[in-house]
PDB file of N, CA and C in Angstrom:
ATOM      1  N   LYS A1287     217.033 125.554 201.119  1.00 45.00           N
ATOM      2  CA  LYS A1287     218.236 125.133 200.254  1.00 45.00           C
ATOM      3  C   LYS A1287     218.435 123.596 200.405  1.00 45.00           C
ATOM      4  N   THR A1288     217.898 123.022 201.591  1.00 45.00           N
ATOM      5  CA  THR A1288     218.283 121.458 201.901  1.00 45.00           C
ATOM      6  C   THR A1288     217.255 120.901 200.885  1.00 45.00           C
ATOM      7  N   GLU A1289     216.103 121.322 200.793  1.00 48.00           N
ATOM      8  CA  GLU A1289     215.009 120.626 200.128  1.00 48.00           C
ATOM      9  C   GLU A1289     215.317 120.556 198.571  1.00 48.00           C
ATOM     10  N   LYS A1290     216.006 121.475 198.061  1.00 49.00           N
ATOM     11  CA  LYS A1290     216.439 121.369 196.813  1.00 49.00           C
ATOM     12  C   LYS A1290     217.626 120.531 196.599  1.00 49.00           C
ATOM     13  N   THR A1291     218.707 120.304 197.602  1.00 48.00           N
ATOM     14  CA  THR A1291     219.619 119.391 197.181  1.00 48.00           C
ATOM     15  C   THR A1291     219.302 118.025 197.413  1.00 48.00           C
ATOM     16  N   ASN A1292     218.007 117.653 198.465  1.00 54.00           N
ATOM     17  CA  ASN A1292     217.561 116.357 198.410  1.00 54.00           C
ATOM     18  C   ASN A1292     217.020 115.997 197.190  1.00 54.00           C
ATOM     19  N   GLU A1293     216.285 116.744 196.342  1.00 60.00           N
ATOM     20  CA  GLU A1293     215.651 116.410 194.959  1.00 60.00           C
ATOM     21  C   GLU A1293     216.475 116.066 194.003  1.00 60.00           C
ATOM     22  N   SER A1294     217.857 116.849 194.140  1.00 68.00           N
ATOM     23  CA  SER A1294     218.919 116.396 193.082  1.00 68.00           C
ATOM     24  C   SER A1294     219.772 115.249 193.346  1.00 68.00           C
ATOM     25  N   SER A1295     219.417 114.728 194.688  1.00 66.00           N
ATOM     26  CA  SER A1295     220.599 113.723 195.075  1.00 66.00           C
ATOM     27  C   SER A1295     220.502 112.480 194.557  1.00 66.00           C
ATOM     28  N   LYS A1296     221.283 111.683 194.261  1.00 72.00           N
ATOM     29  CA  LYS A1296     221.594 110.436 193.653  1.00 72.00           C
ATOM     30  C   LYS A1296     221.237 109.428 194.575  1.00 72.00           C
ATOM     31  N   ILE A1297     221.182 109.577 196.101  1.00 71.00           N
ATOM     32  CA  ILE A1297     221.021 108.706 196.797  1.00 71.00           C
ATOM     33  C   ILE A1297     219.690 107.910 196.823  1.00 71.00           C
ATOM     34  N   LEU A1298     219.600 106.726 196.956  1.00 58.00           N
ATOM     35  CA  LEU A1298     218.138 106.089 196.600  1.00 58.00           C
ATOM     36  C   LEU A1298     217.579 106.012 198.158  1.00 58.00           C
ATOM     37  N   ASN A1299     216.441 106.676 198.206  1.00 57.00           N
ATOM     38  CA  ASN A1299     215.751 106.272 199.657  1.00 57.00           C
ATOM     39  C   ASN A1299     214.929 104.995 199.633  1.00 57.00           C
ATOM     40  N   LEU A1300     215.592 104.090 200.370  1.00 54.00           N
ATOM     41  CA  LEU A1300     214.784 102.855 200.330  1.00 54.00           C
ATOM     42  C   LEU A1300     213.312 102.924 200.972  1.00 54.00           C
ATOM     43  N   GLY A1301     213.022 103.896 201.781  1.00 54.00           N
ATOM     44  CA  GLY A1301     211.990 103.938 202.582  1.00 54.00           C
ATOM     45  C   GLY A1301     210.668 104.158 201.570  1.00 54.00           C
ATOM     46  N   LYS A1302     211.084 104.796 200.430  1.00 51.00           N
ATOM     47  CA  LYS A1302     210.025 105.212 199.502  1.00 51.00           C
ATOM     48  C   LYS A1302     209.600 103.779 198.779  1.00 51.00           C
ATOM     49  N   LEU A1303     210.380 102.895 198.479  1.00 56.00           N
ATOM     50  CA  LEU A1303     210.235 101.685 197.851  1.00 56.00           C
ATOM     51  C   LEU A1303     209.099 100.912 198.407  1.00 56.00           C
ATOM     52  N   ASN A1304     208.035 100.324 197.513  1.00 56.00           N
ATOM     53  CA  ASN A1304     206.914  99.589 198.135  1.00 56.00           C
ATOM     54  C   ASN A1304     207.296  98.021 197.532  1.00 56.00           C
ATOM     55  N   THR A1305     207.672  97.211 198.684  1.00 69.00           N
ATOM     56  CA  THR A1305     208.194  95.925 198.444  1.00 69.00           C
ATOM     57  C   THR A1305     207.123  95.019 198.625  1.00 69.00           C
ATOM     58  N   MET A1306     205.780  95.563 199.065  1.00 78.00           N
ATOM     59  CA  MET A1306     204.719  94.363 199.522  1.00 78.00           C
ATOM     60  C   MET A1306     204.082  93.978 198.234  1.00 78.00           C
ATOM     61  N   SER A1307     204.087  92.587 198.254  1.00 86.00           N
ATOM     62  CA  SER A1307     203.528  91.779 196.947  1.00 86.00           C
ATOM     63  C   SER A1307     202.008  92.095 197.137  1.00 86.00           C
ATOM     64  N   PRO A1308     201.481  91.554 196.045  1.00 89.00           N
ATOM     65  CA  PRO A1308     199.904  91.750 196.062  1.00 89.00           C
ATOM     66  C   PRO A1308     199.105  90.883 197.051  1.00 89.00           C
ATOM     67  N   PHE A1309     199.812  89.550 197.247  1.00 90.00           N
ATOM     68  CA  PHE A1309     199.440  88.857 198.108  1.00 90.00           C
ATOM     69  C   PHE A1309     199.490  89.354 199.668  1.00 90.00           C
ATOM     70  N   LEU A1310     200.536  89.871 199.884  1.00 89.00           N
ATOM     71  CA  LEU A1310     200.841  90.446 201.150  1.00 89.00           C
ATOM     72  C   LEU A1310     199.917  91.784 201.347  1.00 89.00           C
ATOM     73  N   LYS A1311     199.484  92.632 200.294  1.00 89.00           N
ATOM     74  CA  LYS A1311     198.526  93.600 200.454  1.00 89.00           C
ATOM     75  C   LYS A1311     197.193  93.042 200.849  1.00 89.00           C
ATOM     76  N   ASN A1312     196.772  92.112 200.241  1.00 88.00           N
ATOM     77  CA  ASN A1312     195.330  91.240 200.606  1.00 88.00           C
ATOM     78  C   ASN A1312     195.372  90.743 201.985  1.00 88.00           C
ATOM     79  N   LEU A1313     196.707  90.693 202.697  1.00 89.00           N
ATOM     80  CA  LEU A1313     196.611  90.030 203.907  1.00 89.00           C
ATOM     81  C   LEU A1313     196.225  91.189 205.010  1.00 89.00           C
ATOM     82  N   GLN A1314     196.564  92.549 204.700  1.00 86.00           N
ATOM     83  CA  GLN A1314     196.306  93.760 205.544  1.00 86.00           C
ATOM     84  C   GLN A1314     195.074  93.855 206.048  1.00 86.00           C
ATOM     85  N   SER A1315     194.019  93.144 205.648  1.00 82.00           N
ATOM     86  CA  SER A1315     192.789  93.285 206.342  1.00 82.00           C
ATOM     87  C   SER A1315     191.885  91.913 205.912  1.00 82.00           C
ATOM     88  N   LYS A1316     190.874  91.813 206.844  1.00 84.00           N
ATOM     89  CA  LYS A1316     190.216  90.584 206.756  1.00 84.00           C
ATOM     90  C   LYS A1316     189.238  90.617 205.766  1.00 84.00           C
ATOM     91  N   GLU A1317     188.714  91.839 205.091  1.00 88.00           N
ATOM     92  CA  GLU A1317     187.906  91.950 203.865  1.00 88.00           C
ATOM     93  C   GLU A1317     188.463  91.458 202.762  1.00 88.00           C
ATOM     94  N   THR A1318     189.804  91.303 202.668  1.00 86.00           N
ATOM     95  CA  THR A1318     190.678  90.781 201.517  1.00 86.00           C
ATOM     96  C   THR A1318     190.969  89.407 201.735  1.00 86.00           C
ATOM     97  N   TYR A1319     190.868  88.780 202.792  1.00 91.00           N
ATOM     98  CA  TYR A1319     191.384  87.537 202.927  1.00 91.00           C
ATOM     99  C   TYR A1319     190.758  86.426 201.764  1.00 91.00           C
ATOM    100  N   GLU A1320     189.504  86.800 201.285  1.00 91.00           N
ATOM    101  CA  GLU A1320     189.185  85.872 200.316  1.00 91.00           C
ATOM    102  C   GLU A1320     189.895  85.935 199.069  1.00 91.00           C
ATOM    103  N   ASP A1321     190.279  87.300 198.907  1.00 92.00           N
ATOM    104  CA  ASP A1321     191.113  87.436 197.469  1.00 92.00           C
ATOM    105  C   ASP A1321     192.632  86.825 197.727  1.00 92.00           C
ATOM    106  N   ALA A1322     193.104  86.860 199.007  1.00 92.00           N
ATOM    107  CA  ALA A1322     194.203  86.234 199.520  1.00 92.00           C
ATOM    108  C   ALA A1322     194.276  84.831 199.226  1.00 92.00           C
ATOM    109  N   LEU A1323     193.153  84.162 199.532  1.00 93.00           N
ATOM    110  CA  LEU A1323     193.051  82.597 199.439  1.00 93.00           C
ATOM    111  C   LEU A1323     192.896  82.263 197.981  1.00 93.00           C
ATOM    112  N   GLU A1324     192.173  83.226 197.318  1.00 93.00           N
ATOM    113  CA  GLU A1324     192.125  82.655 195.708  1.00 93.00           C
ATOM    114  C   GLU A1324     193.569  82.944 195.250  1.00 93.00           C
ATOM    115  N   MET A1325     194.377  83.996 195.436  1.00 93.00           N
ATOM    116  CA  MET A1325     195.817  84.051 195.053  1.00 93.00           C
ATOM    117  C   MET A1325     196.605  83.072 195.560  1.00 93.00           C
ATOM    118  N   LEU A1326     196.478  82.551 196.607  1.00 93.00           N
ATOM    119  CA  LEU A1326     197.060  81.411 197.180  1.00 93.00           C
ATOM    120  C   LEU A1326     196.744  80.124 196.445  1.00 93.00           C
ATOM    121  N   ASN A1327     195.645  79.852 196.256  1.00 93.00           N
ATOM    122  CA  ASN A1327     195.275  78.665 195.356  1.00 93.00           C
ATOM    123  C   ASN A1327     195.976  78.617 193.967  1.00 93.00           C
ATOM    124  N   ASP A1328     195.958  79.885 193.282  1.00 94.00           N
ATOM    125  CA  ASP A1328     196.501  80.028 191.867  1.00 94.00           C
ATOM    126  C   ASP A1328     197.939  80.033 191.970  1.00 94.00           C
ATOM    127  N   MET A1329     198.814  79.971 193.156  1.00 93.00           N
ATOM    128  CA  MET A1329     200.133  80.012 193.026  1.00 93.00           C
ATOM    129  C   MET A1329     200.785  78.725 193.191  1.00 93.00           C
ATOM    130  N   SER A1330     201.955  78.471 192.494  1.00 92.00           N
ATOM    131  CA  SER A1330     202.767  77.532 192.501  1.00 92.00           C
ATOM    132  C   SER A1330     203.477  77.148 193.614  1.00 92.00           C
ATOM    133  N   PRO A1331     203.916  76.112 194.073  1.00 90.00           N
ATOM    134  CA  PRO A1331     204.681  75.956 195.346  1.00 90.00           C
ATOM    135  C   PRO A1331     205.837  76.694 195.461  1.00 90.00           C
ATOM    136  N   SER A1332     206.527  76.992 194.204  1.00 92.00           N
ATOM    137  CA  SER A1332     207.687  77.908 194.487  1.00 92.00           C
ATOM    138  C   SER A1332     207.402  79.278 194.490  1.00 92.00           C
ATOM    139  N   ALA A1333     206.261  79.694 194.093  1.00 93.00           N
ATOM    140  CA  ALA A1333     205.720  81.186 194.277  1.00 93.00           C
ATOM    141  C   ALA A1333     205.453  81.338 195.761  1.00 93.00           C
ATOM    142  N   ILE A1334     204.675  80.390 196.411  1.00 92.00           N
ATOM    143  CA  ILE A1334     204.298  80.528 197.737  1.00 92.00           C
ATOM    144  C   ILE A1334     205.706  80.560 198.701  1.00 92.00           C
ATOM    145  N   ASP A1335     206.508  79.743 198.225  1.00 93.00           N
ATOM    146  CA  ASP A1335     207.833  79.726 198.823  1.00 93.00           C
ATOM    147  C   ASP A1335     208.593  81.279 199.011  1.00 93.00           C
ATOM    148  N   LEU A1336     208.527  81.657 197.683  1.00 92.00           N
ATOM    149  CA  LEU A1336     209.181  83.171 197.628  1.00 92.00           C
ATOM    150  C   LEU A1336     208.444  83.919 198.284  1.00 92.00           C
ATOM    151  N   GLU A1337     206.920  84.003 198.273  1.00 92.00           N
ATOM    152  CA  GLU A1337     206.349  85.060 199.162  1.00 92.00           C
ATOM    153  C   GLU A1337     206.836  84.892 200.582  1.00 92.00           C
ATOM    154  N   ILE A1338     206.889  83.649 201.163  1.00 93.00           N
ATOM    155  CA  ILE A1338     207.004  83.559 202.609  1.00 93.00           C
ATOM    156  C   ILE A1338     208.838  84.026 202.863  1.00 93.00           C
ATOM    157  N   ARG A1339     209.481  83.693 201.991  1.00 92.00           N
ATOM    158  CA  ARG A1339     210.903  84.051 202.127  1.00 92.00           C
ATOM    159  C   ARG A1339     210.999  85.700 202.064  1.00 92.00           C
ATOM    160  N   GLN A1340     210.524  86.253 201.254  1.00 91.00           N
ATOM    161  CA  GLN A1340     210.122  87.790 201.079  1.00 91.00           C
ATOM    162  C   GLN A1340     209.793  88.380 202.412  1.00 91.00           C
ATOM    163  N   LEU A1341     209.313  87.678 203.297  1.00 90.00           N
ATOM    164  CA  LEU A1341     208.674  88.341 204.550  1.00 90.00           C
ATOM    165  C   LEU A1341     209.930  88.900 205.269  1.00 90.00           C
ATOM    166  N   THR A1342     210.047  90.246 205.717  1.00 87.00           N
ATOM    167  CA  THR A1342     211.051  90.742 206.330  1.00 87.00           C
ATOM    168  C   THR A1342     210.572  91.450 207.544  1.00 87.00           C
ATOM    169  N   TYR A1343     209.559  91.817 207.987  1.00 89.00           N
ATOM    170  CA  TYR A1343     209.195  92.431 208.968  1.00 89.00           C
ATOM    171  C   TYR A1343     208.179  91.623 209.915  1.00 89.00           C
ATOM    172  N   SER A1344     208.230  91.872 211.238  1.00 89.00           N
ATOM    173  CA  SER A1344     207.396  90.789 212.126  1.00 89.00           C
ATOM    174  C   SER A1344     205.787  91.076 211.939  1.00 89.00           C
ATOM    175  N   SER A1345     205.656  92.494 211.306  1.00 90.00           N
ATOM    176  CA  SER A1345     204.295  92.722 211.020  1.00 90.00           C
ATOM    177  C   SER A1345     203.724  91.953 209.811  1.00 90.00           C
ATOM    178  N   GLU A1346     204.570  91.536 208.953  1.00 92.00           N
ATOM    179  CA  GLU A1346     204.074  90.867 207.629  1.00 92.00           C
ATOM    180  C   GLU A1346     204.167  89.312 208.203  1.00 92.00           C
ATOM    181  N   ILE A1347     204.966  88.900 209.010  1.00 93.00           N
ATOM    182  CA  ILE A1347     204.732  87.520 209.296  1.00 93.00           C
ATOM    183  C   ILE A1347     203.300  87.285 210.218  1.00 93.00           C
ATOM    184  N   LYS A1348     203.188  88.337 210.910  1.00 93.00           N
ATOM    185  CA  LYS A1348     201.862  88.397 211.644  1.00 93.00           C
ATOM    186  C   LYS A1348     200.512  88.408 210.833  1.00 93.00           C
ATOM    187  N   SER A1349     200.784  89.224 209.731  1.00 93.00           N
ATOM    188  CA  SER A1349     199.754  89.148 208.806  1.00 93.00           C
ATOM    189  C   SER A1349     199.506  87.782 208.325  1.00 93.00           C
ATOM    190  N   VAL A1350     200.344  87.220 208.008  1.00 94.00           N
ATOM    191  CA  VAL A1350     200.171  85.574 207.650  1.00 94.00           C
ATOM    192  C   VAL A1350     199.764  84.796 208.614  1.00 94.00           C
ATOM    193  N   LEU A1351     200.280  84.910 209.736  1.00 94.00           N
ATOM    194  CA  LEU A1351     199.915  84.092 210.868  1.00 94.00           C
ATOM    195  C   LEU A1351     198.358  84.216 211.268  1.00 94.00           C
ATOM    196  N   ASN A1352     197.822  85.563 211.065  1.00 93.00           N
ATOM    197  CA  ASN A1352     196.377  85.890 211.309  1.00 93.00           C
ATOM    198  C   ASN A1352     195.530  85.437 210.031  1.00 93.00           C
ATOM    199  N   PHE A1353     196.105  85.184 208.935  1.00 94.00           N
ATOM    200  CA  PHE A1353     195.387  84.911 207.825  1.00 94.00           C
ATOM    201  C   PHE A1353     195.259  83.354 207.907  1.00 94.00           C
ATOM    202  N   ILE A1354     196.274  82.628 208.505  1.00 94.00           N
ATOM    203  CA  ILE A1354     196.157  81.283 208.730  1.00 94.00           C
ATOM    204  C   ILE A1354     195.274  81.059 209.803  1.00 94.00           C
ATOM    205  N   GLN A1355     195.123  81.603 210.842  1.00 93.00           N
ATOM    206  CA  GLN A1355     194.326  81.541 211.975  1.00 93.00           C
ATOM    207  C   GLN A1355     192.745  81.644 211.345  1.00 93.00           C
ATOM    208  N   TYR A1356     192.638  82.635 210.649  1.00 93.00           N
ATOM    209  CA  TYR A1356     191.166  83.052 210.060  1.00 93.00           C
ATOM    210  C   TYR A1356     190.761  81.883 209.158  1.00 93.00           C
ATOM    211  N   SER A1357     191.696  81.389 208.175  1.00 94.00           N
ATOM    212  CA  SER A1357     191.181  80.302 207.476  1.00 94.00           C
ATOM    213  C   SER A1357     190.988  79.001 208.232  1.00 94.00           C
ATOM    214  N   LEU A1358     191.680  78.712 209.137  1.00 93.00           N
ATOM    215  CA  LEU A1358     191.540  77.428 209.940  1.00 93.00           C
ATOM    216  C   LEU A1358     190.143  77.549 210.711  1.00 93.00           C
ATOM    217  N   GLU A1359     189.902  78.757 211.209  1.00 94.00           N
ATOM    218  CA  GLU A1359     188.440  78.911 212.057  1.00 94.00           C
ATOM    219  C   GLU A1359     187.373  78.972 210.821  1.00 94.00           C
ATOM    220  N   LYS A1360     187.591  79.331 209.600  1.00 92.00           N
ATOM    221  CA  LYS A1360     186.630  79.199 208.723  1.00 92.00           C
ATOM    222  C   LYS A1360     186.446  78.091 208.016  1.00 92.00           C
ATOM    223  N   GLN A1361     187.386  77.084 208.384  1.00 91.00           N
ATOM    224  CA  GLN A1361     187.575  75.811 207.760  1.00 91.00           C
ATOM    225  C   GLN A1361     187.694  75.657 206.150  1.00 91.00           C
ATOM    226  N   THR A1362     188.480  76.714 205.785  1.00 87.00           N
ATOM    227  CA  THR A1362     188.599  76.736 204.349  1.00 87.00           C
ATOM    228  C   THR A1362     189.887  76.250 203.683  1.00 87.00           C
ATOM    229  N   CYS A1363     190.074  75.278 202.626  1.00 91.00           N
ATOM    230  CA  CYS A1363     191.207  74.858 201.962  1.00 91.00           C
ATOM    231  C   CYS A1363     192.123  74.361 203.237  1.00 91.00           C
ATOM    232  N   PHE A1364     191.627  73.445 203.953  1.00 93.00           N
ATOM    233  CA  PHE A1364     192.606  72.955 205.142  1.00 93.00           C
ATOM    234  C   PHE A1364     193.991  72.538 204.509  1.00 93.00           C
ATOM    235  N   GLU A1365     194.135  71.873 203.674  1.00 93.00           N
ATOM    236  CA  GLU A1365     195.313  71.131 203.160  1.00 93.00           C
ATOM    237  C   GLU A1365     196.236  72.600 202.531  1.00 93.00           C
ATOM    238  N   LEU A1366     195.723  73.332 201.856  1.00 93.00           N
ATOM    239  CA  LEU A1366     196.469  74.391 201.482  1.00 93.00           C
ATOM    240  C   LEU A1366     197.116  75.282 202.471  1.00 93.00           C
ATOM    241  N   ILE A1367     196.168  75.634 203.403  1.00 94.00           N
ATOM    242  CA  ILE A1367     196.541  76.529 204.676  1.00 94.00           C
ATOM    243  C   ILE A1367     197.373  75.788 205.631  1.00 94.00           C
ATOM    244  N   GLN A1368     197.412  74.510 205.613  1.00 94.00           N
ATOM    245  CA  GLN A1368     198.412  73.776 206.450  1.00 94.00           C
ATOM    246  C   GLN A1368     199.586  73.595 205.786  1.00 94.00           C
ATOM    247  N   ALA A1369     199.769  73.438 204.318  1.00 93.00           N
ATOM    248  CA  ALA A1369     201.039  73.699 203.606  1.00 93.00           C
ATOM    249  C   ALA A1369     201.668  75.145 203.848  1.00 93.00           C
ATOM    250  N   LEU A1370     200.919  76.086 203.774  1.00 95.00           N
ATOM    251  CA  LEU A1370     201.286  77.458 203.927  1.00 95.00           C
ATOM    252  C   LEU A1370     202.022  77.635 205.390  1.00 95.00           C
ATOM    253  N   LEU A1371     201.319  76.983 206.493  1.00 95.00           N
ATOM    254  CA  LEU A1371     201.864  76.910 207.837  1.00 95.00           C
ATOM    255  C   LEU A1371     203.118  76.334 207.958  1.00 95.00           C
ATOM    256  N   ASN A1372     203.213  75.098 207.358  1.00 95.00           N
ATOM    257  CA  ASN A1372     204.374  74.339 207.209  1.00 95.00           C
ATOM    258  C   ASN A1372     205.627  75.043 206.691  1.00 95.00           C
ATOM    259  N   ILE A1373     205.355  75.627 205.666  1.00 95.00           N
ATOM    260  CA  ILE A1373     206.440  76.306 204.853  1.00 95.00           C
ATOM    261  C   ILE A1373     206.847  77.621 205.812  1.00 95.00           C
ATOM    262  N   LEU A1374     205.993  78.379 206.218  1.00 95.00           N
ATOM    263  CA  LEU A1374     206.170  79.483 207.118  1.00 95.00           C
ATOM    264  C   LEU A1374     206.992  78.934 208.203  1.00 95.00           C
ATOM    265  N   LEU A1375     206.589  78.011 209.052  1.00 94.00           N
ATOM    266  CA  LEU A1375     207.621  77.587 210.139  1.00 94.00           C
ATOM    267  C   LEU A1375     208.826  77.124 209.674  1.00 94.00           C
ATOM    268  N   LYS A1376     208.839  76.340 208.701  1.00 95.00           N
ATOM    269  CA  LYS A1376     210.108  76.013 208.017  1.00 95.00           C
ATOM    270  C   LYS A1376     211.067  77.157 207.894  1.00 95.00           C
ATOM    271  N   ILE A1377     210.723  78.286 207.191  1.00 94.00           N
ATOM    272  CA  ILE A1377     211.418  79.273 206.944  1.00 94.00           C
ATOM    273  C   ILE A1377     211.644  80.345 207.749  1.00 94.00           C
ATOM    274  N   LYS A1378     210.612  80.584 208.431  1.00 93.00           N
ATOM    275  CA  LYS A1378     210.758  81.840 209.594  1.00 93.00           C
ATOM    276  C   LYS A1378     210.501  81.397 210.911  1.00 93.00           C
ATOM    277  N   SER A1379     210.891  80.005 211.369  1.00 92.00           N
ATOM    278  CA  SER A1379     210.595  79.810 212.606  1.00 92.00           C
ATOM    279  C   SER A1379     211.536  80.562 213.638  1.00 92.00           C
ATOM    280  N   ASP A1380     212.794  80.754 213.400  1.00 92.00           N
ATOM    281  CA  ASP A1380     213.581  81.469 214.176  1.00 92.00           C
ATOM    282  C   ASP A1380     213.139  82.978 214.423  1.00 92.00           C
ATOM    283  N   GLU A1381     212.514  83.579 213.605  1.00 91.00           N
ATOM    284  CA  GLU A1381     212.067  84.881 213.586  1.00 91.00           C
ATOM    285  C   GLU A1381     211.022  84.917 214.618  1.00 91.00           C
ATOM    286  N   ILE A1382     209.967  83.668 214.293  1.00 90.00           N
ATOM    287  CA  ILE A1382     208.837  83.689 214.977  1.00 90.00           C
ATOM    288  C   ILE A1382     209.081  83.705 216.552  1.00 90.00           C
ATOM    289  N   ILE A1383     210.053  82.577 217.005  1.00 91.00           N
ATOM    290  CA  ILE A1383     210.315  82.333 218.276  1.00 91.00           C
ATOM    291  C   ILE A1383     211.032  83.661 219.123  1.00 91.00           C
ATOM    292  N   ALA A1384     211.793  84.179 218.119  1.00 91.00           N
ATOM    293  CA  ALA A1384     212.538  85.501 218.777  1.00 91.00           C
ATOM    294  C   ALA A1384     211.471  86.807 219.157  1.00 91.00           C
ATOM    295  N   ASP A1385     210.486  86.835 218.612  1.00 88.00           N
ATOM    296  CA  ASP A1385     209.478  87.893 218.722  1.00 88.00           C
ATOM    297  C   ASP A1385     208.558  87.597 219.588  1.00 88.00           C
ATOM    298  N   GLU A1386     208.369  88.277 220.584  1.00 86.00           N
ATOM    299  CA  GLU A1386     207.317  87.860 221.747  1.00 86.00           C
ATOM    300  C   GLU A1386     205.959  87.910 221.199  1.00 86.00           C
ATOM    301  N   ASP A1387     205.701  89.122 220.355  1.00 85.00           N
ATOM    302  CA  ASP A1387     204.417  89.353 219.493  1.00 85.00           C
ATOM    303  C   ASP A1387     203.901  88.241 218.721  1.00 85.00           C
ATOM    304  N   LEU A1388     204.897  87.526 218.084  1.00 82.00           N
ATOM    305  CA  LEU A1388     204.560  86.408 217.147  1.00 82.00           C
ATOM    306  C   LEU A1388     204.210  85.300 217.757  1.00 82.00           C
ATOM    307  N   VAL A1389     205.045  85.000 219.005  1.00 78.00           N
ATOM    308  CA  VAL A1389     204.872  83.775 219.846  1.00 78.00           C
ATOM    309  C   VAL A1389     203.307  83.699 220.514  1.00 78.00           C
ATOM    310  N   GLN A1390     202.975  84.847 221.012  1.00 71.00           N
ATOM    311  CA  GLN A1390     201.547  84.863 221.324  1.00 71.00           C
ATOM    312  C   GLN A1390     200.206  84.576 220.235  1.00 71.00           C
TER     313      GLN A1390
END
């Protein structure tokens, strides 16, 4: 009976929404980092800013930090990665400092 009422409910279940951008999806594994770098290269500065501002979970911020570390180790597109890091720190520094997992 409860299952039937849930189906007809008008309440929006936010847990079912997928708010992850294509760029962020590419940051979920190292195999797609090259695709993420290509997307980043094609983005305007305001689009990159928007991507960073949309990060809401520490796991998403961690994905971006891992991508930055990977790109710096591979020595690819240094200026672009440096700009990404600058924007990330400017916008999300409070969240990074407050989360022990991100500081390490």
